[in-house]
Amino acid sequence: MRKIKILIIDDEVDFCAIMKSYLQKTGYEVYLAYNIQDGLKLISEKSPDILFIDNNLPDGHGWELADEIIKNNPSIKLNLISAFKQNTSAFLSVPNVKIWEKPISLASLQELFSPHV
């Protein structure tokens, strides 16, 4: 059985390490990028099933890429994350999009990912 692939694009190294550790233990294949440029390259190379992308990244705003990412990867489950309150109204009707506010709790992750195992 093919492992589900998850890509996390976030410049917070500790956050990425914690997410990767948890998700790998849960049975997922996990990739990390710390900026938009590297993240877009990994989307193209790895075709992840699930993407977590932060909004405030060193080379731009990740959330601004949501439409493009979904257009080019219609089956991707997109998770928009941010430590700051964001205007989320533009994403309320977009399929396959979930919005997370940091810090993300382990209970929330378990709720989303545990049924897979």
PDB file of C-alpha atoms in Angstrom:
ATOM      1  CA  MET A   1       0.000   0.000   0.000  1.00  0.00           C
ATOM      2  CA  ARG A   2       1.320   3.431  -0.974  1.00  0.00           C
ATOM      3  CA  LYS A   3       1.981   5.818   1.887  1.00  0.00           C
ATOM      4  CA  ILE A   4       0.106   9.092   1.826  1.00  0.00           C
ATOM      5  CA  LYS A   5       2.536  11.943   1.128  1.00  0.00           C
ATOM      6  CA  ILE A   6       2.457  15.146   3.159  1.00  0.00           C
ATOM      7  CA  LEU A   7       4.407  18.318   2.433  1.00  0.00           C
ATOM      8  CA  ILE A   8       4.856  21.002   5.084  1.00  0.00           C
ATOM      9  CA  ILE A   9       5.969  24.456   3.914  1.00  0.00           C
ATOM     10  CA  ASP A  10       6.851  26.522   6.968  1.00  0.00           C
ATOM     11  CA  ASP A  11       9.917  28.499   8.023  1.00  0.00           C
ATOM     12  CA  GLU A  12       9.611  27.481  11.691  1.00  0.00           C
ATOM     13  CA  VAL A  13      12.107  24.622  11.867  1.00  0.00           C
ATOM     14  CA  ASP A  14      10.924  23.358  15.274  1.00  0.00           C
ATOM     15  CA  PHE A  15       7.287  23.291  14.151  1.00  0.00           C
ATOM     16  CA  CYS A  16       8.264  21.332  11.029  1.00  0.00           C
ATOM     17  CA  ALA A  17      10.319  18.842  13.058  1.00  0.00           C
ATOM     18  CA  ILE A  18       7.460  18.187  15.494  1.00  0.00           C
ATOM     19  CA  MET A  19       4.912  17.787  12.689  1.00  0.00           C
ATOM     20  CA  LYS A  20       7.209  15.513  10.699  1.00  0.00           C
ATOM     21  CA  SER A  21       7.966  13.316  13.708  1.00  0.00           C
ATOM     22  CA  TYR A  22       4.290  12.929  14.605  1.00  0.00           C
ATOM     23  CA  LEU A  23       3.137  12.291  11.042  1.00  0.00           C
ATOM     24  CA  GLN A  24       5.887   9.776  10.268  1.00  0.00           C
ATOM     25  CA  LYS A  25       4.991   7.835  13.422  1.00  0.00           C
ATOM     26  CA  THR A  26       1.398   7.832  12.209  1.00  0.00           C
ATOM     27  CA  GLY A  27       2.483   6.219   8.926  1.00  0.00           C
ATOM     28  CA  TYR A  28       2.841   9.099   6.485  1.00  0.00           C
ATOM     29  CA  GLU A  29       5.664  10.015   4.117  1.00  0.00           C
ATOM     30  CA  VAL A  30       6.614  13.590   5.053  1.00  0.00           C
ATOM     31  CA  TYR A  31       8.593  16.254   3.183  1.00  0.00           C
ATOM     32  CA  LEU A  32       9.624  19.695   4.423  1.00  0.00           C
ATOM     33  CA  ALA A  33      10.316  23.034   2.763  1.00  0.00           C
ATOM     34  CA  TYR A  34      11.164  26.242   4.576  1.00  0.00           C
ATOM     35  CA  ASN A  35      10.172  28.684   1.822  1.00  0.00           C
ATOM     36  CA  ILE A  36       7.742  28.977  -1.091  1.00  0.00           C
ATOM     37  CA  GLN A  37      10.303  28.386  -3.825  1.00  0.00           C
ATOM     38  CA  ASP A  38      11.475  25.058  -2.372  1.00  0.00           C
ATOM     39  CA  GLY A  39       7.895  24.110  -1.505  1.00  0.00           C
ATOM     40  CA  LEU A  40       6.626  24.610  -5.058  1.00  0.00           C
ATOM     41  CA  LYS A  41       9.507  22.508  -6.344  1.00  0.00           C
ATOM     42  CA  LEU A  42       8.596  19.699  -3.938  1.00  0.00           C
ATOM     43  CA  ILE A  43       4.913  19.906  -4.913  1.00  0.00           C
ATOM     44  CA  SER A  44       5.974  19.348  -8.507  1.00  0.00           C
ATOM     45  CA  GLU A  45       8.452  16.558  -7.687  1.00  0.00           C
ATOM     46  CA  LYS A  46       6.548  14.637  -4.986  1.00  0.00           C
ATOM     47  CA  SER A  47       2.855  15.304  -5.794  1.00  0.00           C
ATOM     48  CA  PRO A  48       1.801  15.322  -2.133  1.00  0.00           C
ATOM     49  CA  ASP A  49      -1.683  14.245  -1.147  1.00  0.00           C
ATOM     50  CA  ILE A  50      -1.780  16.735   1.730  1.00  0.00           C
ATOM     51  CA  LEU A  51      -0.114  20.134   1.984  1.00  0.00           C
ATOM     52  CA  PHE A  52       0.370  22.335   5.034  1.00  0.00           C
ATOM     53  CA  ILE A  53       1.476  25.836   4.034  1.00  0.00           C
ATOM     54  CA  ASP A  54       2.187  28.754   6.328  1.00  0.00           C
ATOM     55  CA  ASN A  55       1.145  32.235   5.271  1.00  0.00           C
ATOM     56  CA  ASN A  56       4.152  34.284   6.380  1.00  0.00           C
ATOM     57  CA  LEU A  57       7.218  32.830   4.695  1.00  0.00           C
ATOM     58  CA  PRO A  58      10.600  34.408   3.952  1.00  0.00           C
ATOM     59  CA  ASP A  59       9.850  34.702   0.228  1.00  0.00           C
ATOM     60  CA  GLY A  60       6.162  35.652   0.316  1.00  0.00           C
ATOM     61  CA  HIS A  61       2.679  34.794   1.504  1.00  0.00           C
ATOM     62  CA  GLY A  62       1.859  31.126   1.145  1.00  0.00           C
ATOM     63  CA  TRP A  63      -1.890  31.600   1.275  1.00  0.00           C
ATOM     64  CA  GLU A  64      -1.746  33.709  -1.900  1.00  0.00           C
ATOM     65  CA  LEU A  65      -0.796  30.514  -3.747  1.00  0.00           C
ATOM     66  CA  ALA A  66      -3.849  28.532  -2.622  1.00  0.00           C
ATOM     67  CA  ASP A  67      -5.828  28.993  -5.848  1.00  0.00           C
ATOM     68  CA  GLU A  68      -2.844  28.140  -8.036  1.00  0.00           C
ATOM     69  CA  ILE A  69      -1.958  25.072  -5.972  1.00  0.00           C
ATOM     70  CA  ILE A  70      -5.536  23.747  -6.093  1.00  0.00           C
ATOM     71  CA  LYS A  71      -5.836  24.514  -9.817  1.00  0.00           C
ATOM     72  CA  ASN A  72      -2.642  22.575 -10.579  1.00  0.00           C
ATOM     73  CA  ASN A  73      -3.319  19.817  -8.005  1.00  0.00           C
ATOM     74  CA  PRO A  74      -7.113  19.432  -7.775  1.00  0.00           C
ATOM     75  CA  SER A  75      -7.036  16.424  -5.454  1.00  0.00           C
ATOM     76  CA  ILE A  76      -4.623  17.931  -2.911  1.00  0.00           C
ATOM     77  CA  LYS A  77      -5.920  18.538   0.596  1.00  0.00           C
ATOM     78  CA  LEU A  78      -4.686  22.022   1.424  1.00  0.00           C
ATOM     79  CA  ASN A  79      -4.129  23.090   5.027  1.00  0.00           C
ATOM     80  CA  LEU A  80      -3.478  26.799   5.489  1.00  0.00           C
ATOM     81  CA  ILE A  81      -1.650  27.583   8.728  1.00  0.00           C
ATOM     82  CA  SER A  82      -0.693  30.794  10.458  1.00  0.00           C
ATOM     83  CA  ALA A  83       0.279  32.028  13.894  1.00  0.00           C
ATOM     84  CA  PHE A  84      -1.538  35.294  13.185  1.00  0.00           C
ATOM     85  CA  LYS A  85      -5.261  35.941  12.748  1.00  0.00           C
ATOM     86  CA  GLN A  86      -6.015  35.970   9.031  1.00  0.00           C
ATOM     87  CA  ASN A  87      -9.008  36.904   6.936  1.00  0.00           C
ATOM     88  CA  THR A  88     -10.247  33.440   6.032  1.00  0.00           C
ATOM     89  CA  SER A  89     -13.493  34.380   4.260  1.00  0.00           C
ATOM     90  CA  ALA A  90     -11.975  33.843   0.797  1.00  0.00           C
ATOM     91  CA  PHE A  91     -11.389  30.171   1.628  1.00  0.00           C
ATOM     92  CA  LEU A  92     -14.712  29.257   3.230  1.00  0.00           C
ATOM     93  CA  SER A  93     -16.213  27.830   0.029  1.00  0.00           C
ATOM     94  CA  VAL A  94     -13.022  26.307  -1.388  1.00  0.00           C
ATOM     95  CA  PRO A  95     -13.132  22.510  -1.371  1.00  0.00           C
ATOM     96  CA  ASN A  96     -10.277  20.550   0.215  1.00  0.00           C
ATOM     97  CA  VAL A  97      -9.101  23.540   2.290  1.00  0.00           C
ATOM     98  CA  LYS A  98      -8.769  23.564   6.072  1.00  0.00           C
ATOM     99  CA  ILE A  99      -7.495  26.529   8.069  1.00  0.00           C
ATOM    100  CA  TRP A 100      -5.357  26.045  11.174  1.00  0.00           C
ATOM    101  CA  GLU A 101      -4.236  28.635  13.676  1.00  0.00           C
ATOM    102  CA  LYS A 102      -0.938  27.953  15.420  1.00  0.00           C
ATOM    103  CA  PRO A 103      -0.243  26.460  17.782  1.00  0.00           C
ATOM    104  CA  ILE A 104      -1.784  23.295  16.378  1.00  0.00           C
ATOM    105  CA  SER A 105      -2.772  20.887  19.103  1.00  0.00           C
ATOM    106  CA  LEU A 106      -1.901  17.213  19.092  1.00  0.00           C
ATOM    107  CA  ALA A 107      -5.587  16.459  19.663  1.00  0.00           C
ATOM    108  CA  SER A 108      -6.486  18.307  16.437  1.00  0.00           C
ATOM    109  CA  LEU A 109      -3.866  16.382  14.488  1.00  0.00           C
ATOM    110  CA  GLN A 110      -5.048  13.088  15.935  1.00  0.00           C
ATOM    111  CA  GLU A 111      -8.605  13.926  14.973  1.00  0.00           C
ATOM    112  CA  LEU A 112      -7.573  14.623  11.380  1.00  0.00           C
ATOM    113  CA  PHE A 113      -5.016  11.863  10.855  1.00  0.00           C
ATOM    114  CA  SER A 114      -5.780   8.942  13.165  1.00  0.00           C
ATOM    115  CA  PRO A 115      -8.576   7.430  11.043  1.00  0.00           C
ATOM    116  CA  HIS A 116      -5.957   6.730   8.355  1.00  0.00           C
ATOM    117  CA  VAL A 117      -4.142   4.158  10.454  1.00  0.00           C
TER     118      VAL A 117
END
